[in-house]
Amino acid sequence: MKSPFVHSKIHADEPVAAMEMSDGFKPDEKVSDWDAHEEKQLLRKLDYRMMPLCIGLYAFGVVSQINVTNARAFDLSPQTGLGTMELELGMKPNDINNVFSFYFLPYCLLEPFSNFFLIRFRPSVWLSRILLSFGIIGVAMSAISDYHGLLATNIVMGICEAGFVSGISFGLTYWYTPAEVTMRLAAMMVSSSLVTAAVSAFAGLIYYMDQFGNTSAWRWLFFLTGLPPVILAVLLPYLYADEPESATFLNERERHIAVMRLRLSDPAKSKGKKLSWDDTKTALLTWEIWAHAAISFLCFLPLFCVKFFVPSLLAYQGYTGASIQYMSIPPTLLFPVPLIIGVYVADRIKDRTLVYFVSAAAGALTFLGLAWSTNPVISYMLLLMYTVSAPTGALNFGWATVNQRTHTTRGWTLGLMNGISNAGGIIGAQLFRAEQAPRYIQGFVSLSVGFLLSMVLVVLVRLQYVPFGIFRPTASAAGSKRQRSAAQRIAPSVHVMRRCHGQPTTVTRLQVQLKAVAVVIPDRHMAQEAPPSRHVDIAQKVFMLYSARTQSK
């Protein structure tokens, strides 16, 4: 008979999952009553129902952000740095930079608070509100008549759209375990690249609608891409299932498995989905969360710059008209390849930081090459090579999400990371100014330095997590008994230690973890399938030496 006490592999950069299992669990809920086949079937059903809708929502968010970029690309002149839209609206060369920056200013300020409203009003209602509002603004942008109108509508667009991406990401945690969320986030990022390429191709076709009905092509672009979000927003409350407990597409058995596997594998689910002000304070005072947010800012900054200024870079390389739209497609289509490979490799070797280092280093070298290249062919090839840095954002988001132990801290983490990472749109829009054209040396060097700084922060966060990662009980993919480890019986959880007893020293952390490992005695079933590892033996010896030294003093 197979034992229910099976340990699954975890990433080397995850801390101890401290959780009081008495919260929210009945005695008979601690052992799973389903097998791997049932869970696999459930996951497939969830993916077929939830992921196409989430990918579609994410795609609409991406389209709204790149619309201005695609609109200005129509007849973009390398001599003046202005396109048809800018000329018709009476804009100057650097006005477009301000349009990009002011969009992200309210977006970043409101993003961290958005998930609180999502918890309060349910994901389907809150996401529908956001989708409807920015869809209406997108349609309205087709009627603007001057630069100030574009600037004002783009600011309102930032207000309306704030919280959309983080809300979609946070909504996934209602259905999937933290380990599963990373792959789904990567899938959404892959879809965004495909959608960006499709929209670029669509914009290339709309170029030929110029003056159709005495209307410029860029106005048609805003109008035609703004209508679909409005239609989907009306249908979303009927299509989007908020949580497993109320999902009508699941039967009673599937709902039971969906709910219980989250509770067994994710401490946040045992606390419920209510707001906790204590956890809010903990999240705001935990420096690792702010470090993850800073890493997000630094690794998404290049993405915003490339998204905004690829038309300008291509125009200075000699491309004109619709060819600018079409030549921006290959880098976008290539982007998902290293993203998928990076996330897959990180999951296989159980270490996100190593893959992050390789990707970030490749990105830094690529931008240094772009800063000094004067050959259009080499510059375009380097633009394609930049996509090697694609996994950095997904890896950081997955890393931060899996290490949050309550629903509130997870909501704050995603909100802060999305808000601060989108601040890259504010800064990035000002890095590539008209006076730096055509090589943009300062902009490319800044992006390279940003990747290097993010690598330093990753090292610091990893070192912080290492003392907590010596031993961690985990649940198998099929669901298993979530045991309380010796660390959880001896010491309070990490966030409780910080709140009640102040910041523990490194020695205190190490002492607690060594003590936890030293006293672990696998039960009879576990001993047959997963014998104690070499790390446990070493920890026992180290703890014995440490205890003897302490007693002698």
Coordinates of C-alpha atoms in Angstrom, one line a residue:
M1 CA 0.0 0.0 0.0
K2 CA 1.4 3.4 -1.0
S3 CA 2.0 5.8 1.8
P4 CA 0.2 9.1 1.8
F5 CA 3.3 10.7 3.3
V6 CA 5.3 11.6 0.2
H7 CA 7.6 14.5 -0.1
S8 CA 7.9 16.4 -3.4
K9 CA 10.9 18.4 -4.6
I10 CA 11.0 22.1 -3.8
H11 CA 13.2 24.9 -5.2
A12 CA 16.4 25.6 -3.5
D13 CA 15.5 29.3 -3.2
E14 CA 12.3 28.8 -1.1
P15 CA 12.2 29.3 2.6
V16 CA 10.6 27.0 5.2
A17 CA 6.8 26.9 4.8
A18 CA 5.9 27.8 8.3
M19 CA 2.2 27.3 9.0
E20 CA 0.0 26.3 11.9
M21 CA -2.1 23.4 10.5
S22 CA -4.7 23.8 13.2
D23 CA -6.0 26.9 11.5
G24 CA -8.8 26.1 9.2
F25 CA -8.3 22.3 9.1
K26 CA -10.3 19.5 10.6
P27 CA -8.5 16.3 11.7
D28 CA -9.8 14.3 8.8
E29 CA -8.7 17.0 6.3
K30 CA -5.0 16.5 6.7
V31 CA -4.8 13.3 4.6
S32 CA -5.8 13.5 0.9
D33 CA -8.5 11.1 -0.3
W34 CA -7.7 11.3 -4.1
D35 CA -5.0 10.0 -6.3
A36 CA -2.7 11.5 -8.9
H37 CA -4.9 10.6 -11.8
E38 CA -7.9 12.4 -10.3
E39 CA -5.8 15.5 -9.7
K40 CA -4.4 15.4 -13.2
Q41 CA -7.8 15.3 -14.7
L42 CA -8.9 18.2 -12.5
L43 CA -6.0 20.3 -13.5
R44 CA -6.7 19.6 -17.1
K45 CA -10.3 20.7 -16.6
L46 CA -9.2 23.9 -14.8
D47 CA -6.7 24.7 -17.5
Y48 CA -9.3 24.3 -20.3
R49 CA -11.8 26.4 -18.5
M50 CA -9.7 29.2 -16.8
M51 CA -6.5 29.6 -18.8
P52 CA -8.0 30.6 -22.2
L53 CA -10.1 33.3 -20.4
C54 CA -7.1 34.5 -18.4
I55 CA -4.9 34.6 -21.4
G56 CA -7.5 36.5 -23.3
L57 CA -7.9 39.1 -20.5
Y58 CA -4.1 39.4 -20.3
A59 CA -3.9 39.9 -24.0
F60 CA -6.4 42.8 -24.0
G61 CA -4.3 44.5 -21.3
V62 CA -1.2 44.1 -23.5
V63 CA -3.0 45.5 -26.5
S64 CA -4.2 48.6 -24.6
Q65 CA -0.6 49.3 -23.6
I66 CA 1.0 49.0 -27.0
N67 CA -1.8 50.8 -29.0
V68 CA -0.1 54.2 -28.8
T69 CA 3.2 52.7 -29.9
N70 CA 1.6 51.1 -32.9
A71 CA -0.4 54.2 -33.7
R72 CA 2.7 56.4 -33.8
A73 CA 4.5 53.9 -36.0
F74 CA 2.4 54.9 -39.0
D75 CA 4.7 56.8 -41.4
L76 CA 7.3 57.3 -38.7
S77 CA 10.0 59.5 -40.2
P78 CA 13.7 59.0 -39.2
Q79 CA 14.4 62.6 -40.0
T80 CA 11.9 64.2 -37.7
G81 CA 11.2 61.2 -35.3
L82 CA 7.5 61.9 -35.8
G83 CA 4.7 59.8 -37.3
T84 CA 1.3 60.7 -38.8
M85 CA -0.5 60.7 -35.4
E86 CA 2.0 63.0 -33.9
L87 CA 1.9 65.4 -36.8
E88 CA -1.9 65.5 -36.9
L89 CA -2.0 66.2 -33.1
G90 CA 0.7 68.9 -33.3
M91 CA 3.2 67.0 -31.1
K92 CA 6.9 67.6 -30.7
P93 CA 9.6 64.9 -30.8
N94 CA 9.7 64.2 -27.0
D95 CA 6.0 64.6 -26.4
I96 CA 5.4 60.9 -27.0
N97 CA 7.8 60.2 -24.1
N98 CA 5.5 62.2 -21.8
V99 CA 2.5 60.3 -23.0
F100 CA 4.1 57.0 -22.1
S101 CA 5.3 58.2 -18.7
F102 CA 2.0 59.8 -17.6
Y103 CA 0.1 56.6 -18.4
F104 CA 2.2 54.7 -15.9
L105 CA 2.2 57.3 -13.1
P106 CA -1.4 56.7 -11.9
Y107 CA -1.1 53.0 -12.9
C108 CA 1.8 52.5 -10.5
L109 CA 0.2 54.4 -7.6
L110 CA -3.1 52.6 -7.7
E111 CA -1.8 49.1 -8.6
P112 CA -0.8 47.9 -5.1
F113 CA -4.3 48.7 -3.7
S114 CA -6.3 47.1 -6.5
N115 CA -6.2 43.5 -5.1
F116 CA -8.0 44.6 -2.0
F117 CA -11.0 45.6 -4.1
L118 CA -10.7 42.3 -6.0
I119 CA -11.0 40.4 -2.7
R120 CA -13.9 42.6 -1.6
F121 CA -15.9 42.5 -4.8
R122 CA -14.9 39.1 -6.3
P123 CA -12.5 38.7 -9.2
S124 CA -15.1 38.5 -12.0
V125 CA -16.8 41.7 -10.9
W126 CA -13.6 43.7 -10.4
L127 CA -11.8 42.5 -13.6
S128 CA -15.0 43.2 -15.5
R129 CA -15.1 46.8 -14.2
I130 CA -11.5 47.4 -15.2
L131 CA -12.0 45.8 -18.7
L132 CA -15.1 47.8 -19.4
S133 CA -13.5 51.2 -18.3
F134 CA -10.3 50.9 -20.3
G135 CA -12.2 49.6 -23.3
I136 CA -14.4 52.7 -23.4
I137 CA -11.4 54.9 -23.0
G138 CA -9.6 53.1 -25.8
V139 CA -12.5 53.8 -28.2
A140 CA -12.6 57.4 -27.1
M141 CA -9.0 57.8 -28.0
S142 CA -9.9 57.5 -31.7
A143 CA -11.7 61.0 -31.4
I144 CA -8.8 63.0 -29.8
S145 CA -7.8 66.2 -31.6
D146 CA -4.6 67.4 -30.0
Y147 CA -1.6 66.4 -27.9
H148 CA -3.3 67.4 -24.6
G149 CA -6.3 65.2 -25.5
L150 CA -3.9 62.2 -26.0
L151 CA -2.1 63.0 -22.8
A152 CA -5.3 63.3 -20.8
T153 CA -7.0 60.1 -22.2
N154 CA -3.8 58.1 -21.6
I155 CA -3.7 59.2 -17.9
V156 CA -7.3 58.2 -17.5
M157 CA -6.4 54.9 -19.2
G158 CA -3.7 54.3 -16.6
I159 CA -6.2 55.0 -13.8
C160 CA -8.8 52.6 -15.3
E161 CA -6.4 49.8 -16.1
A162 CA -4.5 49.8 -12.8
G163 CA -4.7 46.4 -11.1
F164 CA -5.7 44.5 -14.2
V165 CA -2.5 42.4 -14.6
S166 CA -2.0 41.8 -10.9
G167 CA -5.7 41.0 -10.6
I168 CA -5.5 38.3 -13.2
S169 CA -2.3 36.9 -11.6
F170 CA -3.9 37.0 -8.1
G171 CA -7.0 35.3 -9.5
L172 CA -4.9 32.3 -10.5
T173 CA -4.0 31.7 -6.8
Y174 CA -7.7 31.0 -6.2
W175 CA -7.4 27.9 -8.4
Y176 CA -3.7 26.8 -8.5
T177 CA -1.0 26.0 -6.0
P178 CA 2.0 28.4 -5.8
A179 CA 4.2 26.0 -7.8
E180 CA 1.5 25.8 -10.5
V181 CA 1.0 29.5 -10.7
T182 CA 4.5 30.1 -12.1
M183 CA 3.9 28.0 -15.2
R184 CA 0.5 29.7 -15.8
L185 CA 2.1 33.2 -15.4
A186 CA 4.7 32.1 -18.0
A187 CA 1.9 30.9 -20.3
M188 CA 0.2 34.3 -20.0
M189 CA 3.5 36.1 -20.8
V190 CA 4.0 33.8 -23.8
S191 CA 0.5 34.7 -25.0
S192 CA 1.3 38.4 -24.6
S193 CA 4.2 38.1 -27.0
L194 CA 2.0 36.3 -29.5
V195 CA -0.7 38.9 -29.1
T196 CA 1.8 41.7 -29.5
A197 CA 2.9 40.1 -32.8
A198 CA -0.6 39.6 -34.0
V199 CA -1.5 43.2 -33.1
S200 CA 1.5 44.5 -35.0
A201 CA 0.4 42.5 -38.0
F202 CA -3.1 43.8 -37.6
A203 CA -1.8 47.3 -37.4
G204 CA 0.1 46.7 -40.6
L205 CA -3.1 45.8 -42.3
I206 CA -4.9 48.8 -40.8
Y207 CA -2.2 51.0 -42.3
Y208 CA -3.9 50.4 -45.7
M209 CA -7.2 51.7 -44.2
D210 CA -5.7 55.2 -44.0
Q211 CA -8.2 57.8 -45.1
F212 CA -11.0 55.2 -45.4
G213 CA -14.1 57.2 -44.6
N214 CA -11.8 60.3 -44.3
T215 CA -10.3 58.8 -41.1
S216 CA -6.6 58.3 -40.4
A217 CA -5.3 54.7 -39.9
W218 CA -4.2 55.4 -36.3
R219 CA -7.8 56.4 -35.4
W220 CA -9.1 53.1 -36.9
L221 CA -6.6 51.3 -34.8
F222 CA -7.8 52.8 -31.5
F223 CA -11.4 52.2 -32.4
L224 CA -11.1 48.6 -33.6
T225 CA -9.0 47.5 -30.6
G226 CA -11.1 49.2 -28.1
L227 CA -14.4 47.5 -28.9
P228 CA -13.6 43.9 -28.0
P229 CA -12.7 44.6 -24.3
V230 CA -16.1 46.3 -23.9
I231 CA -18.0 43.3 -25.3
L232 CA -16.0 40.8 -23.1
A233 CA -16.5 43.0 -20.0
V234 CA -20.3 42.5 -20.3
L235 CA -19.9 38.7 -20.6
L236 CA -17.1 38.3 -18.0
P237 CA -19.3 37.9 -14.8
Y238 CA -21.0 35.0 -16.5
L239 CA -17.8 33.4 -17.9
Y240 CA -15.3 33.8 -15.1
A241 CA -15.6 31.4 -12.1
D242 CA -14.4 33.2 -8.9
E243 CA -13.3 30.2 -6.8
P244 CA -13.6 26.4 -6.7
E245 CA -16.2 26.5 -3.9
S246 CA -18.8 28.1 -6.2
A247 CA -17.7 26.7 -9.6
T248 CA -20.6 25.3 -11.4
F249 CA -18.5 23.5 -14.1
L250 CA -17.1 21.2 -11.4
N251 CA -19.0 18.4 -9.8
E252 CA -19.1 17.9 -6.0
R253 CA -16.1 15.5 -6.0
E254 CA -14.0 17.9 -8.2
R255 CA -14.9 20.8 -6.0
H256 CA -13.7 18.9 -2.9
I257 CA -10.4 18.0 -4.5
A258 CA -9.9 21.5 -5.9
V259 CA -10.5 23.1 -2.4
M260 CA -8.6 20.6 -0.4
R261 CA -5.5 20.4 -2.5
L262 CA -5.0 24.1 -2.2
R263 CA -5.3 23.9 1.6
L264 CA -2.9 21.0 1.8
S265 CA -0.3 22.6 -0.4
D266 CA -0.7 26.3 0.3
P267 CA -0.7 27.8 3.8
A268 CA -2.5 30.9 2.5
K269 CA -5.6 29.0 1.7
S270 CA -6.1 27.7 5.3
K271 CA -6.4 31.3 6.5
G272 CA -9.3 32.1 4.2
K273 CA -9.7 34.9 1.7
K274 CA -10.3 37.8 4.1
L275 CA -8.1 40.8 4.6
S276 CA -5.8 40.9 7.5
W277 CA -4.3 44.2 8.7
D278 CA -1.6 42.4 10.7
D279 CA -0.5 40.6 7.5
T280 CA -0.6 43.9 5.6
K281 CA 1.8 45.4 8.1
T282 CA 4.0 42.3 7.9
A283 CA 4.1 42.6 4.1
L284 CA 5.0 46.3 4.1
L285 CA 7.8 45.7 6.6
T286 CA 9.3 42.7 5.0
W287 CA 12.3 43.8 3.0
E288 CA 12.3 40.7 0.7
I289 CA 9.0 41.8 -0.8
W290 CA 10.4 45.2 -1.6
A291 CA 13.5 43.6 -3.0
H292 CA 11.4 41.4 -5.3
A293 CA 9.5 44.5 -6.4
A294 CA 12.8 46.2 -7.2
I295 CA 14.0 43.2 -9.2
S296 CA 10.7 43.3 -11.1
F297 CA 11.3 47.0 -11.9
L298 CA 14.8 46.4 -13.2
C299 CA 14.0 43.3 -15.4
F300 CA 10.8 44.8 -16.8
L301 CA 12.4 48.2 -17.6
P302 CA 14.0 46.9 -20.8
L303 CA 10.7 45.3 -21.8
F304 CA 8.9 48.6 -21.7
C305 CA 11.7 50.4 -23.5
V306 CA 11.7 47.8 -26.3
K307 CA 7.9 47.9 -26.4
F308 CA 7.8 51.7 -26.7
F309 CA 10.8 52.4 -29.0
V310 CA 11.1 49.4 -31.4
P311 CA 9.4 51.5 -34.1
S312 CA 11.9 54.3 -33.6
L313 CA 14.9 51.9 -33.7
L314 CA 13.6 50.2 -36.9
A315 CA 12.9 53.6 -38.5
Y316 CA 16.5 54.6 -37.9
Q317 CA 17.6 51.3 -39.4
G318 CA 15.9 52.3 -42.7
Y319 CA 12.4 50.7 -42.5
T320 CA 9.4 52.7 -43.4
G321 CA 5.6 52.4 -43.6
A322 CA 3.9 49.1 -42.8
S323 CA 7.4 47.3 -42.8
I324 CA 8.1 48.9 -39.4
Q325 CA 5.1 46.9 -38.0
Y326 CA 6.1 43.7 -39.8
M327 CA 9.8 43.9 -38.7
S328 CA 8.8 44.2 -35.1
I329 CA 7.1 40.8 -35.3
P330 CA 10.2 38.5 -35.2
P331 CA 11.6 39.7 -31.9
T332 CA 8.1 39.4 -30.4
L333 CA 7.5 35.9 -31.7
L334 CA 11.0 34.8 -30.5
F335 CA 10.4 36.1 -27.0
P336 CA 8.3 33.1 -25.7
V337 CA 11.0 30.6 -26.7
P338 CA 13.6 31.5 -24.1
L339 CA 10.8 32.2 -21.6
I340 CA 9.4 28.7 -21.8
I341 CA 12.9 27.1 -21.8
G342 CA 14.0 29.2 -18.8
V343 CA 11.0 28.4 -16.7
Y344 CA 11.2 24.7 -17.6
V345 CA 14.9 24.5 -16.8
A346 CA 14.4 26.3 -13.5
D347 CA 11.6 23.9 -12.6
R348 CA 13.8 20.9 -13.5
I349 CA 16.9 21.9 -11.6
K350 CA 14.8 23.4 -8.8
D351 CA 16.7 26.7 -8.7
R352 CA 15.3 29.9 -10.2
T353 CA 18.3 32.1 -9.3
L354 CA 20.8 30.3 -11.5
V355 CA 18.5 30.6 -14.5
Y356 CA 17.8 34.2 -13.6
F357 CA 21.6 34.9 -13.6
V358 CA 22.1 33.4 -17.0
S359 CA 19.2 35.3 -18.5
A360 CA 20.0 38.7 -16.9
A361 CA 23.7 38.4 -17.9
A362 CA 22.7 37.7 -21.5
G363 CA 20.4 40.8 -21.4
A364 CA 23.1 43.0 -20.0
L365 CA 25.6 42.0 -22.7
T366 CA 23.0 42.4 -25.4
F367 CA 22.2 46.0 -24.5
L368 CA 25.9 46.8 -24.3
G369 CA 26.3 45.5 -27.8
L370 CA 23.3 47.6 -29.0
A371 CA 24.9 50.7 -27.4
W372 CA 28.0 50.4 -29.6
S373 CA 26.7 48.8 -32.8
T374 CA 26.5 51.0 -35.9
N375 CA 25.6 48.2 -38.3
P376 CA 21.8 47.9 -38.9
V377 CA 22.0 44.1 -39.4
I378 CA 24.0 43.5 -36.2
S379 CA 21.7 45.8 -34.3
Y380 CA 18.7 43.8 -35.5
M381 CA 20.3 40.5 -34.5
L382 CA 21.1 41.9 -31.1
L383 CA 17.5 43.0 -30.8
L384 CA 16.6 39.3 -31.4
M385 CA 19.2 38.1 -28.8
Y386 CA 17.7 40.4 -26.2
T387 CA 14.8 37.9 -25.9
V388 CA 17.2 35.6 -23.9
S389 CA 16.4 37.8 -20.9
A390 CA 12.7 36.9 -21.2
P391 CA 12.6 34.4 -18.2
T392 CA 13.7 37.0 -15.6
G393 CA 10.2 38.5 -15.0
A394 CA 8.3 35.2 -14.7
L395 CA 11.0 33.6 -12.5
N396 CA 10.9 36.5 -10.1
F397 CA 7.1 36.7 -9.9
G398 CA 6.9 32.9 -9.3
W399 CA 9.7 33.1 -6.7
A400 CA 8.0 35.9 -4.7
T401 CA 4.5 34.3 -4.9
V402 CA 5.4 30.9 -3.7
N403 CA 7.2 32.4 -0.6
Q404 CA 4.1 34.3 0.7
R405 CA 2.2 32.5 3.5
T406 CA -1.1 34.3 3.7
H407 CA -3.7 35.5 1.3
T408 CA -3.2 39.1 2.2
T409 CA 0.6 39.1 1.9
R410 CA 0.3 37.4 -1.4
G411 CA -2.1 40.1 -2.6
W412 CA 0.2 42.9 -1.4
T413 CA 3.2 41.2 -3.0
L414 CA 1.6 40.9 -6.4
G415 CA 0.2 44.4 -6.2
L416 CA 3.5 46.0 -5.1
M417 CA 5.5 44.0 -7.7
N418 CA 3.2 44.9 -10.5
G419 CA 3.0 48.6 -9.4
I420 CA 6.7 49.1 -9.0
S421 CA 7.6 47.1 -12.1
N422 CA 5.3 49.3 -14.1
A423 CA 7.2 52.3 -12.9
G424 CA 9.6 51.0 -15.5
G425 CA 7.2 52.5 -18.0
I426 CA 7.7 56.0 -16.4
I427 CA 11.5 55.8 -16.4
G428 CA 11.8 53.8 -19.5
A429 CA 9.8 56.3 -21.6
Q430 CA 12.4 58.9 -20.8
L431 CA 15.5 56.8 -21.4
F432 CA 15.2 57.0 -25.2
R433 CA 14.8 60.7 -26.0
A434 CA 15.0 62.2 -29.5
E435 CA 18.4 63.9 -28.8
Q436 CA 20.0 60.5 -28.3
A437 CA 19.0 59.2 -31.7
P438 CA 19.9 57.2 -33.6
R439 CA 22.2 55.1 -31.3
Y440 CA 20.6 55.8 -27.9
I441 CA 23.9 54.9 -26.1
Q442 CA 22.7 56.3 -22.7
G443 CA 19.5 54.3 -22.8
F444 CA 21.1 51.0 -23.7
V445 CA 23.8 51.4 -21.1
S446 CA 21.2 52.2 -18.4
L447 CA 19.3 49.0 -19.3
S448 CA 22.5 46.9 -19.0
V449 CA 23.3 48.4 -15.6
G450 CA 19.8 47.7 -14.5
F451 CA 20.2 43.9 -15.2
L452 CA 23.4 43.9 -13.3
L453 CA 21.8 45.5 -10.3
S454 CA 19.0 43.0 -10.4
M455 CA 21.5 40.2 -10.2
V456 CA 22.9 41.7 -7.0
L457 CA 19.5 41.9 -5.4
V458 CA 18.8 38.3 -6.4
V459 CA 21.9 37.3 -4.5
L460 CA 20.8 39.2 -1.4
V461 CA 17.3 37.7 -1.4
R462 CA 18.7 34.2 -2.0
L463 CA 21.0 34.6 1.0
Q464 CA 18.1 35.7 3.1
Y465 CA 16.1 32.6 2.1
V466 CA 18.9 30.1 2.6
P467 CA 18.8 30.0 6.4
F468 CA 15.1 29.1 6.2
G469 CA 15.5 26.5 3.5
I470 CA 17.2 23.7 5.4
F471 CA 14.1 21.7 5.9
R472 CA 10.6 22.1 4.6
P473 CA 7.7 19.6 4.6
T474 CA 5.8 19.6 1.3
A475 CA 2.8 17.9 -0.3
S476 CA 3.0 15.7 -3.4
A477 CA 1.4 16.7 -6.6
A478 CA -1.4 14.3 -5.9
G479 CA -2.0 15.7 -2.5
S480 CA -0.7 14.4 0.8
K481 CA -0.7 14.8 4.5
R482 CA 0.7 18.3 5.2
Q483 CA 2.6 17.7 8.4
R484 CA 3.8 20.2 10.8
S485 CA 7.5 20.1 10.8
A486 CA 9.6 20.2 13.9
A487 CA 10.5 23.8 13.0
Q488 CA 6.9 24.7 13.2
R489 CA 6.4 22.9 16.5
I490 CA 9.4 24.5 18.1
A491 CA 9.4 28.0 16.7
P492 CA 6.6 30.4 15.4
S493 CA 6.4 31.1 11.7
V494 CA 8.8 33.6 10.1
H495 CA 6.2 36.5 9.9
V496 CA 5.2 35.8 13.5
M497 CA 8.8 35.9 14.7
R498 CA 9.2 39.3 13.1
R499 CA 6.0 40.7 14.4
C500 CA 6.2 39.5 18.0
H501 CA 9.9 39.2 18.7
G502 CA 11.5 41.6 16.4
Q503 CA 14.0 40.6 13.7
P504 CA 15.8 37.4 14.7
T505 CA 19.6 37.3 14.2
T506 CA 21.2 35.0 11.7
V507 CA 22.5 32.8 14.6
T508 CA 19.0 32.5 16.0
R509 CA 17.5 31.5 12.7
L510 CA 20.3 28.9 12.1
Q511 CA 19.9 27.6 15.6
V512 CA 16.2 27.1 15.2
Q513 CA 16.5 25.5 11.8
L514 CA 19.3 23.1 12.9
K515 CA 17.3 22.2 16.0
A516 CA 14.3 21.6 13.8
V517 CA 16.2 19.3 11.4
A518 CA 18.0 17.5 14.2
V519 CA 14.8 16.3 16.0
V520 CA 13.0 15.2 12.8
I521 CA 12.2 11.5 13.0
P522 CA 10.4 10.2 9.9
D523 CA 7.4 8.1 10.6
R524 CA 7.2 4.5 9.7
H525 CA 5.7 5.0 6.2
M526 CA 8.0 7.8 5.2
A527 CA 11.1 5.9 6.3
Q528 CA 10.2 3.2 3.7
E529 CA 9.9 5.6 0.8
A530 CA 12.0 8.6 1.5
P531 CA 14.9 7.9 3.9
P532 CA 16.5 10.8 5.7
S533 CA 18.8 12.8 3.4
R534 CA 22.5 13.4 3.9
H535 CA 21.6 17.1 4.7
V536 CA 19.6 15.9 7.7
D537 CA 22.6 13.8 9.0
I538 CA 24.9 16.8 8.6
A539 CA 22.5 19.1 10.4
Q540 CA 22.1 16.7 13.3
K541 CA 25.9 16.6 13.8
V542 CA 26.2 20.3 13.5
F543 CA 23.5 20.9 16.0
M544 CA 25.1 18.5 18.4
L545 CA 28.4 20.3 18.2
Y546 CA 26.6 23.7 18.5
S547 CA 24.6 22.4 21.6
A548 CA 27.8 21.1 23.2
R549 CA 29.6 24.3 22.7
T550 CA 26.6 26.3 24.1
Q551 CA 26.3 24.1 27.2
S552 CA 30.1 24.4 27.9
K553 CA 29.8 28.1 28.0

